[in-house]
Amino acid sequence: MSTNPPATNDNAVIRIENLNKWYGEYHALKEISLTVSPGEKIVICGPSGSGKSTLIRCINQLEKHQQGTIEVLGETLDDNLKRLERTRRSVGMCFQHFNLFPHLTVLENCTLPQTANLRIPQKEAIAQSLELLDKVQMREHANKYPGQLSGGQQQRIAIARALCMRPKVMLFDEPTSALDPEMIAEVLEVMVQLAQEGMTMLCVTHEMGFAKKVADRVVFMDSGEIIEQAPPARFFQSPESPRTRRFLDQIIDHGVSA
Ligand code: ADP
Ligand code: MG
């Protein structure tokens, strides 16, 4: 038997090839190719309307694409619903708006998806929820309702809830952009911790401090295309494309933390 390591990227967590997506006539994603390896942290940035959310939403098929392939953990996403459901369970998602159930307590918000979707026994689901609430420092609020908590606290719960599903990869779509400035740090802190523990992460964010700290690669999108991607040091110090340079100048002008 051969002892050679497998060919590079054979074990990719996400492999996107020549992805094209239209909303009616509008070409929202153009020939996107992106591979994410196990443990890799990728930050996606770009101007509003450049297709960042669409890309994230295609990865768990909240949006359907028309051309190209998306493979998640070795499974190609197509019309097979059983396979899609299985794949979705491995993909945790955290949005700009937390989408917690307002009529459920923090603990119930974390426990329900486990019992309902994963058929995990109640007792085990509660134990897992408490452990993860502890990790995001929200355990003491387990019996409160989302409406009683700040935006930063709600977003940390949303992260814990996603982690309760034992995802293999986490997708973040501007998780701090709806938060008041004083709450951004507490959410980023949780994300940094997750990154340092080795989670595979794909994060749409303009928090460039976060990108510099944890990203293996920064991807810049504009008008539905990937314009360039590079490790943070190179991306920030010597971006190749004038479009990237313009974008970086703008966000620094607007005082986004760098
Ligand atoms: P970003 O997240 O980078 O701001 P989006 O992926 O949300 O960008 O949007 C990319 C483009 O696609 C925008 O021009 C937006 O108006 C358009 N778009 C997004 N969602 C829809 C939709 N459901 N129907 C039609 N157009 C959409
Ligand atoms: Mg968006």
PDB file of C-alpha atoms and ligand atoms in Angstrom:
ATOM      1  CA  MET A   1       0.000   0.000   0.000  1.00  0.00           C
ATOM      2  CA  SER A   2       1.233   3.486  -0.832  1.00  0.00           C
ATOM      3  CA  THR A   3       2.198   5.709   2.060  1.00  0.00           C
ATOM      4  CA  ASN A   4       2.081   8.877  -0.030  1.00  0.00           C
ATOM      5  CA  PRO A   5      -0.044  11.653   1.414  1.00  0.00           C
ATOM      6  CA  PRO A   6      -3.263  12.299  -0.481  1.00  0.00           C
ATOM      7  CA  ALA A   7      -3.144  14.778  -3.354  1.00  0.00           C
ATOM      8  CA  THR A   8      -3.329  18.385  -2.179  1.00  0.00           C
ATOM      9  CA  ASN A   9      -6.766  19.663  -1.278  1.00  0.00           C
ATOM     10  CA  ASP A  10      -8.346  16.233  -1.587  1.00  0.00           C
ATOM     11  CA  ASN A  11      -9.634  16.813   1.917  1.00  0.00           C
ATOM     12  CA  ALA A  12     -10.951  20.330   1.289  1.00  0.00           C
ATOM     13  CA  VAL A  13     -13.792  21.357   3.588  1.00  0.00           C
ATOM     14  CA  ILE A  14     -15.283  23.583   0.893  1.00  0.00           C
ATOM     15  CA  ARG A  15     -14.404  23.498  -2.778  1.00  0.00           C
ATOM     16  CA  ILE A  16     -16.095  25.977  -5.089  1.00  0.00           C
ATOM     17  CA  GLU A  17     -15.385  25.855  -8.794  1.00  0.00           C
ATOM     18  CA  ASN A  18     -16.503  28.321 -11.459  1.00  0.00           C
ATOM     19  CA  LEU A  19     -19.582  29.318  -9.516  1.00  0.00           C
ATOM     20  CA  ASN A  20     -22.048  31.588 -11.284  1.00  0.00           C
ATOM     21  CA  LYS A  21     -25.251  32.916  -9.778  1.00  0.00           C
ATOM     22  CA  TRP A  22     -27.884  35.187 -11.279  1.00  0.00           C
ATOM     23  CA  TYR A  23     -30.832  36.937  -9.648  1.00  0.00           C
ATOM     24  CA  GLY A  24     -33.048  37.148 -12.721  1.00  0.00           C
ATOM     25  CA  GLU A  25     -30.898  39.040 -15.228  1.00  0.00           C
ATOM     26  CA  TYR A  26     -28.440  40.255 -12.610  1.00  0.00           C
ATOM     27  CA  HIS A  27     -25.121  38.373 -12.570  1.00  0.00           C
ATOM     28  CA  ALA A  28     -24.377  38.327  -8.826  1.00  0.00           C
ATOM     29  CA  LEU A  29     -21.470  35.837  -8.706  1.00  0.00           C
ATOM     30  CA  LYS A  30     -19.038  35.469 -11.590  1.00  0.00           C
ATOM     31  CA  GLU A  31     -16.763  32.460 -11.986  1.00  0.00           C
ATOM     32  CA  ILE A  32     -15.986  32.169  -8.283  1.00  0.00           C
ATOM     33  CA  SER A  33     -13.439  29.497  -7.365  1.00  0.00           C
ATOM     34  CA  LEU A  34     -12.391  29.079  -3.746  1.00  0.00           C
ATOM     35  CA  THR A  35     -11.051  26.163  -1.751  1.00  0.00           C
ATOM     36  CA  VAL A  36     -11.056  26.049   2.031  1.00  0.00           C
ATOM     37  CA  SER A  37      -8.808  23.505   3.747  1.00  0.00           C
ATOM     38  CA  PRO A  38      -9.420  21.997   7.187  1.00  0.00           C
ATOM     39  CA  GLY A  39      -8.659  24.530   9.922  1.00  0.00           C
ATOM     40  CA  GLU A  40      -8.277  27.390   7.495  1.00  0.00           C
ATOM     41  CA  LYS A  41      -9.691  30.829   8.376  1.00  0.00           C
ATOM     42  CA  ILE A  42     -10.726  33.004   5.483  1.00  0.00           C
ATOM     43  CA  VAL A  43     -11.928  36.582   5.700  1.00  0.00           C
ATOM     44  CA  ILE A  44     -14.044  37.885   2.819  1.00  0.00           C
ATOM     45  CA  CYS A  45     -14.357  41.633   2.351  1.00  0.00           C
ATOM     46  CA  GLY A  46     -15.532  43.987  -0.350  1.00  0.00           C
ATOM     47  CA  PRO A  47     -17.945  46.821  -0.996  1.00  0.00           C
ATOM     48  CA  SER A  48     -21.654  46.527  -0.294  1.00  0.00           C
ATOM     49  CA  GLY A  49     -23.414  44.651  -3.093  1.00  0.00           C
ATOM     50  CA  SER A  50     -20.275  42.796  -4.225  1.00  0.00           C
ATOM     51  CA  GLY A  51     -21.841  39.360  -3.619  1.00  0.00           C
ATOM     52  CA  LYS A  52     -20.347  38.380  -0.252  1.00  0.00           C
ATOM     53  CA  SER A  53     -23.657  37.348   1.332  1.00  0.00           C
ATOM     54  CA  THR A  54     -24.758  35.624  -1.843  1.00  0.00           C
ATOM     55  CA  LEU A  55     -21.585  33.539  -1.803  1.00  0.00           C
ATOM     56  CA  ILE A  56     -22.058  32.575   1.856  1.00  0.00           C
ATOM     57  CA  ARG A  57     -25.721  31.776   1.230  1.00  0.00           C
ATOM     58  CA  CYS A  58     -24.881  29.573  -1.751  1.00  0.00           C
ATOM     59  CA  ILE A  59     -22.545  27.487   0.419  1.00  0.00           C
ATOM     60  CA  ASN A  60     -25.433  26.261   2.540  1.00  0.00           C
ATOM     61  CA  GLN A  61     -27.869  26.574  -0.354  1.00  0.00           C
ATOM     62  CA  LEU A  62     -30.067  29.260   1.126  1.00  0.00           C
ATOM     63  CA  GLU A  63     -29.553  30.506  -2.427  1.00  0.00           C
ATOM     64  CA  LYS A  64     -29.366  28.250  -5.451  1.00  0.00           C
ATOM     65  CA  HIS A  65     -26.607  28.709  -7.984  1.00  0.00           C
ATOM     66  CA  GLN A  66     -27.046  28.111 -11.694  1.00  0.00           C
ATOM     67  CA  GLN A  67     -23.524  27.180 -12.817  1.00  0.00           C
ATOM     68  CA  GLY A  68     -20.426  25.645 -11.320  1.00  0.00           C
ATOM     69  CA  THR A  69     -19.950  23.279  -8.401  1.00  0.00           C
ATOM     70  CA  ILE A  70     -19.956  23.631  -4.653  1.00  0.00           C
ATOM     71  CA  GLU A  71     -18.569  20.740  -2.656  1.00  0.00           C
ATOM     72  CA  VAL A  72     -18.861  20.701   1.132  1.00  0.00           C
ATOM     73  CA  LEU A  73     -16.990  17.963   3.011  1.00  0.00           C
ATOM     74  CA  GLY A  74     -16.713  15.938  -0.157  1.00  0.00           C
ATOM     75  CA  GLU A  75     -20.423  16.141  -1.044  1.00  0.00           C
ATOM     76  CA  THR A  76     -21.497  18.025  -4.150  1.00  0.00           C
ATOM     77  CA  LEU A  77     -24.502  20.247  -3.500  1.00  0.00           C
ATOM     78  CA  ASP A  78     -27.284  19.507  -5.955  1.00  0.00           C
ATOM     79  CA  ASP A  79     -30.998  18.734  -5.854  1.00  0.00           C
ATOM     80  CA  ASN A  80     -30.575  15.750  -3.522  1.00  0.00           C
ATOM     81  CA  LEU A  81     -32.375  17.037  -0.434  1.00  0.00           C
ATOM     82  CA  LYS A  82     -31.272  14.257   1.904  1.00  0.00           C
ATOM     83  CA  ARG A  83     -27.641  14.945   1.132  1.00  0.00           C
ATOM     84  CA  LEU A  84     -28.195  18.683   1.416  1.00  0.00           C
ATOM     85  CA  GLU A  85     -29.747  18.312   4.840  1.00  0.00           C
ATOM     86  CA  ARG A  86     -26.840  16.169   5.999  1.00  0.00           C
ATOM     87  CA  THR A  87     -24.318  18.673   4.663  1.00  0.00           C
ATOM     88  CA  ARG A  88     -26.132  21.646   6.196  1.00  0.00           C
ATOM     89  CA  ARG A  89     -25.816  20.086   9.623  1.00  0.00           C
ATOM     90  CA  SER A  90     -22.045  20.281   9.326  1.00  0.00           C
ATOM     91  CA  VAL A  91     -22.143  23.954   8.394  1.00  0.00           C
ATOM     92  CA  GLY A  92     -22.752  26.446  11.202  1.00  0.00           C
ATOM     93  CA  MET A  93     -24.028  29.852  10.274  1.00  0.00           C
ATOM     94  CA  CYS A  94     -23.988  33.173  12.064  1.00  0.00           C
ATOM     95  CA  PHE A  95     -25.675  36.188  10.466  1.00  0.00           C
ATOM     96  CA  GLN A  96     -25.692  39.922  11.029  1.00  0.00           C
ATOM     97  CA  HIS A  97     -29.074  39.611  12.732  1.00  0.00           C
ATOM     98  CA  PHE A  98     -29.049  36.964  15.346  1.00  0.00           C
ATOM     99  CA  ASN A  99     -32.358  35.261  14.484  1.00  0.00           C
ATOM    100  CA  LEU A 100     -32.857  33.840  17.966  1.00  0.00           C
ATOM    101  CA  PHE A 101     -36.378  32.662  18.812  1.00  0.00           C
ATOM    102  CA  PRO A 102     -37.777  35.485  20.979  1.00  0.00           C
ATOM    103  CA  HIS A 103     -40.284  33.239  22.783  1.00  0.00           C
ATOM    104  CA  LEU A 104     -37.636  30.708  23.874  1.00  0.00           C
ATOM    105  CA  THR A 105     -35.077  31.154  26.628  1.00  0.00           C
ATOM    106  CA  VAL A 106     -31.383  31.264  25.820  1.00  0.00           C
ATOM    107  CA  LEU A 107     -31.042  27.639  26.898  1.00  0.00           C
ATOM    108  CA  GLU A 108     -34.066  26.538  24.856  1.00  0.00           C
ATOM    109  CA  ASN A 109     -32.713  28.381  21.814  1.00  0.00           C
ATOM    110  CA  CYS A 110     -29.558  26.268  22.055  1.00  0.00           C
ATOM    111  CA  THR A 111     -31.237  23.000  22.982  1.00  0.00           C
ATOM    112  CA  LEU A 112     -34.175  22.877  20.568  1.00  0.00           C
ATOM    113  CA  PRO A 113     -32.174  22.542  17.320  1.00  0.00           C
ATOM    114  CA  GLN A 114     -30.218  19.657  18.837  1.00  0.00           C
ATOM    115  CA  THR A 115     -33.280  17.697  19.996  1.00  0.00           C
ATOM    116  CA  ALA A 116     -35.408  18.553  16.955  1.00  0.00           C
ATOM    117  CA  ASN A 117     -32.833  18.253  14.149  1.00  0.00           C
ATOM    118  CA  LEU A 118     -30.131  15.967  15.509  1.00  0.00           C
ATOM    119  CA  ARG A 119     -32.467  13.876  17.718  1.00  0.00           C
ATOM    120  CA  ILE A 120     -30.068  14.262  20.612  1.00  0.00           C
ATOM    121  CA  PRO A 121     -31.661  13.320  23.964  1.00  0.00           C
ATOM    122  CA  GLN A 122     -32.813  16.339  25.985  1.00  0.00           C
ATOM    123  CA  LYS A 123     -30.374  15.781  28.838  1.00  0.00           C
ATOM    124  CA  GLU A 124     -27.364  15.562  26.560  1.00  0.00           C
ATOM    125  CA  ALA A 125     -28.551  18.595  24.565  1.00  0.00           C
ATOM    126  CA  ILE A 126     -28.854  20.664  27.734  1.00  0.00           C
ATOM    127  CA  ALA A 127     -25.375  19.644  28.874  1.00  0.00           C
ATOM    128  CA  GLN A 128     -23.912  20.589  25.487  1.00  0.00           C
ATOM    129  CA  SER A 129     -25.792  23.911  25.496  1.00  0.00           C
ATOM    130  CA  LEU A 130     -24.543  24.844  28.967  1.00  0.00           C
ATOM    131  CA  GLU A 131     -20.986  23.952  28.045  1.00  0.00           C
ATOM    132  CA  LEU A 132     -21.095  26.177  24.965  1.00  0.00           C
ATOM    133  CA  LEU A 133     -22.904  28.994  26.761  1.00  0.00           C
ATOM    134  CA  ASP A 134     -20.093  28.827  29.262  1.00  0.00           C
ATOM    135  CA  LYS A 135     -17.578  29.142  26.465  1.00  0.00           C
ATOM    136  CA  VAL A 136     -19.195  32.371  25.209  1.00  0.00           C
ATOM    137  CA  GLN A 137     -19.609  33.535  28.812  1.00  0.00           C
ATOM    138  CA  MET A 138     -23.392  33.516  28.710  1.00  0.00           C
ATOM    139  CA  ARG A 139     -24.171  30.597  30.996  1.00  0.00           C
ATOM    140  CA  GLU A 140     -25.482  32.822  33.775  1.00  0.00           C
ATOM    141  CA  HIS A 141     -28.092  34.165  31.327  1.00  0.00           C
ATOM    142  CA  ALA A 142     -29.328  30.710  30.279  1.00  0.00           C
ATOM    143  CA  ASN A 143     -32.867  31.250  31.574  1.00  0.00           C
ATOM    144  CA  LYS A 144     -33.374  34.739  30.155  1.00  0.00           C
ATOM    145  CA  TYR A 145     -35.175  35.607  26.922  1.00  0.00           C
ATOM    146  CA  PRO A 146     -33.240  37.184  24.013  1.00  0.00           C
ATOM    147  CA  GLY A 147     -35.160  40.465  24.406  1.00  0.00           C
ATOM    148  CA  GLN A 148     -33.644  40.889  27.876  1.00  0.00           C
ATOM    149  CA  LEU A 149     -30.095  40.869  26.499  1.00  0.00           C
ATOM    150  CA  SER A 150     -27.847  43.254  24.589  1.00  0.00           C
ATOM    151  CA  GLY A 151     -27.005  42.796  20.914  1.00  0.00           C
ATOM    152  CA  GLY A 152     -23.500  41.570  21.739  1.00  0.00           C
ATOM    153  CA  GLN A 153     -24.877  39.020  24.186  1.00  0.00           C
ATOM    154  CA  GLN A 154     -27.458  37.840  21.658  1.00  0.00           C
ATOM    155  CA  GLN A 155     -24.810  37.405  18.998  1.00  0.00           C
ATOM    156  CA  ARG A 156     -22.652  35.347  21.368  1.00  0.00           C
ATOM    157  CA  ILE A 157     -25.674  33.132  22.019  1.00  0.00           C
ATOM    158  CA  ALA A 158     -26.233  32.801  18.285  1.00  0.00           C
ATOM    159  CA  ILE A 159     -22.639  31.563  17.986  1.00  0.00           C
ATOM    160  CA  ALA A 160     -23.122  29.101  20.859  1.00  0.00           C
ATOM    161  CA  ARG A 161     -26.346  27.864  19.265  1.00  0.00           C
ATOM    162  CA  ALA A 162     -24.565  27.265  15.962  1.00  0.00           C
ATOM    163  CA  LEU A 163     -21.729  25.425  17.759  1.00  0.00           C
ATOM    164  CA  CYS A 164     -24.267  23.198  19.538  1.00  0.00           C
ATOM    165  CA  MET A 165     -24.869  21.503  16.179  1.00  0.00           C
ATOM    166  CA  ARG A 166     -21.219  20.368  16.202  1.00  0.00           C
ATOM    167  CA  PRO A 167     -20.395  21.986  12.851  1.00  0.00           C
ATOM    168  CA  LYS A 168     -17.259  21.159  10.896  1.00  0.00           C
ATOM    169  CA  VAL A 169     -17.118  24.667   9.442  1.00  0.00           C
ATOM    170  CA  MET A 170     -18.561  28.015  10.531  1.00  0.00           C
ATOM    171  CA  LEU A 171     -19.806  30.688   8.141  1.00  0.00           C
ATOM    172  CA  PHE A 172     -20.109  34.240   9.450  1.00  0.00           C
ATOM    173  CA  ASP A 173     -21.846  37.024   7.537  1.00  0.00           C
ATOM    174  CA  GLU A 174     -20.977  40.413   9.051  1.00  0.00           C
ATOM    175  CA  PRO A 175     -21.656  39.206  12.600  1.00  0.00           C
ATOM    176  CA  THR A 176     -20.653  42.510  14.199  1.00  0.00           C
ATOM    177  CA  SER A 177     -21.998  45.061  11.744  1.00  0.00           C
ATOM    178  CA  ALA A 178     -25.374  45.501  13.476  1.00  0.00           C
ATOM    179  CA  LEU A 179     -23.760  45.966  16.884  1.00  0.00           C
ATOM    180  CA  ASP A 180     -22.989  49.108  18.819  1.00  0.00           C
ATOM    181  CA  PRO A 181     -19.225  49.715  18.844  1.00  0.00           C
ATOM    182  CA  GLU A 182     -18.771  48.758  22.486  1.00  0.00           C
ATOM    183  CA  MET A 183     -20.183  45.291  21.811  1.00  0.00           C
ATOM    184  CA  ILE A 184     -18.090  44.432  18.787  1.00  0.00           C
ATOM    185  CA  ALA A 185     -15.051  43.415  20.830  1.00  0.00           C
ATOM    186  CA  GLU A 186     -16.873  40.807  22.921  1.00  0.00           C
ATOM    187  CA  VAL A 187     -18.149  39.051  19.785  1.00  0.00           C
ATOM    188  CA  LEU A 188     -14.779  39.225  18.040  1.00  0.00           C
ATOM    189  CA  GLU A 189     -13.174  37.764  21.147  1.00  0.00           C
ATOM    190  CA  VAL A 190     -15.389  34.679  20.849  1.00  0.00           C
ATOM    191  CA  MET A 191     -14.567  34.393  17.149  1.00  0.00           C
ATOM    192  CA  VAL A 192     -10.826  34.687  17.803  1.00  0.00           C
ATOM    193  CA  GLN A 193     -11.054  31.962  20.439  1.00  0.00           C
ATOM    194  CA  LEU A 194     -12.909  29.717  18.013  1.00  0.00           C
ATOM    195  CA  ALA A 195     -10.274  30.361  15.370  1.00  0.00           C
ATOM    196  CA  GLN A 196      -7.479  29.558  17.792  1.00  0.00           C
ATOM    197  CA  GLU A 197      -9.164  26.267  18.670  1.00  0.00           C
ATOM    198  CA  GLY A 198      -8.843  25.254  15.039  1.00  0.00           C
ATOM    199  CA  MET A 199     -12.349  25.738  13.643  1.00  0.00           C
ATOM    200  CA  THR A 200     -12.537  26.102   9.876  1.00  0.00           C
ATOM    201  CA  MET A 201     -14.040  29.548   9.330  1.00  0.00           C
ATOM    202  CA  LEU A 202     -15.276  31.630   6.443  1.00  0.00           C
ATOM    203  CA  CYS A 203     -16.038  35.142   7.698  1.00  0.00           C
ATOM    204  CA  VAL A 204     -17.480  38.074   5.840  1.00  0.00           C
ATOM    205  CA  THR A 205     -16.331  41.019   7.914  1.00  0.00           C
ATOM    206  CA  HIS A 206     -14.752  44.423   7.639  1.00  0.00           C
ATOM    207  CA  GLU A 207     -13.057  44.036  11.004  1.00  0.00           C
ATOM    208  CA  MET A 208      -9.555  44.191   9.629  1.00  0.00           C
ATOM    209  CA  GLY A 209      -8.005  43.769  13.069  1.00  0.00           C
ATOM    210  CA  PHE A 210      -9.680  40.373  13.211  1.00  0.00           C
ATOM    211  CA  ALA A 211      -8.425  39.567   9.712  1.00  0.00           C
ATOM    212  CA  LYS A 212      -4.848  40.448  10.655  1.00  0.00           C
ATOM    213  CA  LYS A 213      -5.043  38.421  13.831  1.00  0.00           C
ATOM    214  CA  VAL A 214      -6.521  35.144  12.626  1.00  0.00           C
ATOM    215  CA  ALA A 215      -7.001  34.999   8.855  1.00  0.00           C
ATOM    216  CA  ASP A 216      -4.872  32.676   6.778  1.00  0.00           C
ATOM    217  CA  ARG A 217      -6.192  34.413   3.686  1.00  0.00           C
ATOM    218  CA  VAL A 218      -8.149  37.563   2.925  1.00  0.00           C
ATOM    219  CA  VAL A 219     -10.397  37.453  -0.130  1.00  0.00           C
ATOM    220  CA  PHE A 220     -11.479  40.715  -1.749  1.00  0.00           C
ATOM    221  CA  MET A 221     -14.668  40.718  -3.812  1.00  0.00           C
ATOM    222  CA  ASP A 222     -16.059  43.396  -6.075  1.00  0.00           C
ATOM    223  CA  SER A 223     -18.985  43.250  -8.538  1.00  0.00           C
ATOM    224  CA  GLY A 224     -19.524  39.520  -8.010  1.00  0.00           C
ATOM    225  CA  GLU A 225     -15.897  38.577  -8.637  1.00  0.00           C
ATOM    226  CA  ILE A 226     -12.949  37.589  -6.509  1.00  0.00           C
ATOM    227  CA  ILE A 227     -10.495  40.357  -7.361  1.00  0.00           C
ATOM    228  CA  GLU A 228      -7.620  39.073  -5.248  1.00  0.00           C
ATOM    229  CA  GLN A 229      -6.776  36.891  -2.300  1.00  0.00           C
ATOM    230  CA  ALA A 230      -3.641  36.816  -0.203  1.00  0.00           C
ATOM    231  CA  PRO A 231      -2.378  36.232   3.335  1.00  0.00           C
ATOM    232  CA  PRO A 232      -3.176  39.287   5.489  1.00  0.00           C
ATOM    233  CA  ALA A 233       0.383  40.650   5.592  1.00  0.00           C
ATOM    234  CA  ARG A 234       0.561  40.823   1.808  1.00  0.00           C
ATOM    235  CA  PHE A 235      -3.074  41.810   1.363  1.00  0.00           C
ATOM    236  CA  PHE A 236      -2.819  44.864   3.583  1.00  0.00           C
ATOM    237  CA  GLN A 237       0.740  45.927   2.776  1.00  0.00           C
ATOM    238  CA  SER A 238       0.880  45.427  -0.955  1.00  0.00           C
ATOM    239  CA  PRO A 239      -2.518  44.779  -2.523  1.00  0.00           C
ATOM    240  CA  GLU A 240      -2.137  44.158  -6.235  1.00  0.00           C
ATOM    241  CA  SER A 241      -5.355  45.509  -7.633  1.00  0.00           C
ATOM    242  CA  PRO A 242      -6.168  49.242  -7.644  1.00  0.00           C
ATOM    243  CA  ARG A 243      -9.729  48.237  -6.655  1.00  0.00           C
ATOM    244  CA  THR A 244      -8.426  46.566  -3.503  1.00  0.00           C
ATOM    245  CA  ARG A 245      -6.282  49.595  -2.704  1.00  0.00           C
ATOM    246  CA  ARG A 246      -9.216  51.939  -3.153  1.00  0.00           C
ATOM    247  CA  PHE A 247     -11.367  49.776  -0.894  1.00  0.00           C
ATOM    248  CA  LEU A 248      -8.730  49.591   1.841  1.00  0.00           C
ATOM    249  CA  ASP A 249      -8.221  53.370   1.705  1.00  0.00           C
ATOM    250  CA  GLN A 250     -11.955  53.863   2.123  1.00  0.00           C
ATOM    251  CA  ILE A 251     -12.417  51.622   5.114  1.00  0.00           C
ATOM    252  CA  ILE A 252      -9.400  53.144   6.846  1.00  0.00           C
ATOM    253  CA  ASP A 253     -10.878  56.618   6.151  1.00  0.00           C
ATOM    254  CA  HIS A 254     -14.079  55.539   7.828  1.00  0.00           C
ATOM    255  CA  GLY A 255     -12.245  54.460  10.927  1.00  0.00           C
ATOM    256  CA  VAL A 256     -12.936  50.735  10.780  1.00  0.00           C
ATOM    257  CA  SER A 257     -10.613  49.106  13.292  1.00  0.00           C
ATOM    258  CA  ALA A 258      -7.402  47.994  11.654  1.00  0.00           C
TER     259      ALA A 258
HETATM  260  P1  ADP B   1     -22.986  41.942  -0.228  1.00  0.00           P
HETATM  261  O1  ADP B   1     -23.267  40.929   0.818  1.00  0.00           O
HETATM  262  O2  ADP B   1     -21.574  41.929  -0.727  1.00  0.00           O
HETATM  263  O3  ADP B   1     -23.402  43.322   0.177  1.00  0.00           O
HETATM  264  P2  ADP B   1     -25.096  40.616  -1.692  1.00  0.00           P
HETATM  265  O4  ADP B   1     -24.617  39.239  -1.928  1.00  0.00           O
HETATM  266  O5  ADP B   1     -26.095  40.820  -0.617  1.00  0.00           O
HETATM  267  O6  ADP B   1     -23.860  41.595  -1.520  1.00  0.00           O
HETATM  268  O7  ADP B   1     -25.733  41.175  -3.015  1.00  0.00           O
HETATM  269  C1  ADP B   1     -25.055  41.141  -4.271  1.00  0.00           C
HETATM  270  C2  ADP B   1     -25.950  41.776  -5.333  1.00  0.00           C
HETATM  271  O8  ADP B   1     -27.070  40.937  -5.554  1.00  0.00           O
HETATM  272  C3  ADP B   1     -26.521  43.139  -4.944  1.00  0.00           C
HETATM  273  O9  ADP B   1     -26.535  43.952  -6.083  1.00  0.00           O
HETATM  274  C4  ADP B   1     -27.910  42.831  -4.485  1.00  0.00           C
HETATM  275  O10 ADP B   1     -28.774  43.914  -4.713  1.00  0.00           O
HETATM  276  C5  ADP B   1     -28.292  41.630  -5.335  1.00  0.00           C
HETATM  277  N1  ADP B   1     -29.208  40.728  -4.619  1.00  0.00           N
HETATM  278  C6  ADP B   1     -28.976  40.137  -3.432  1.00  0.00           C
HETATM  279  N2  ADP B   1     -30.014  39.355  -3.059  1.00  0.00           N
HETATM  280  C7  ADP B   1     -30.929  39.461  -4.053  1.00  0.00           C
HETATM  281  C8  ADP B   1     -32.217  38.900  -4.280  1.00  0.00           C
HETATM  282  N3  ADP B   1     -32.752  38.041  -3.404  1.00  0.00           N
HETATM  283  N4  ADP B   1     -32.852  39.233  -5.422  1.00  0.00           N
HETATM  284  C9  ADP B   1     -32.303  40.085  -6.309  1.00  0.00           C
HETATM  285  N5  ADP B   1     -31.096  40.647  -6.169  1.00  0.00           N
HETATM  286  C10 ADP B   1     -30.410  40.354  -5.058  1.00  0.00           C
HETATM  287 MG    MG B   2     -23.973  41.150   2.791  1.00  0.00          MG
END
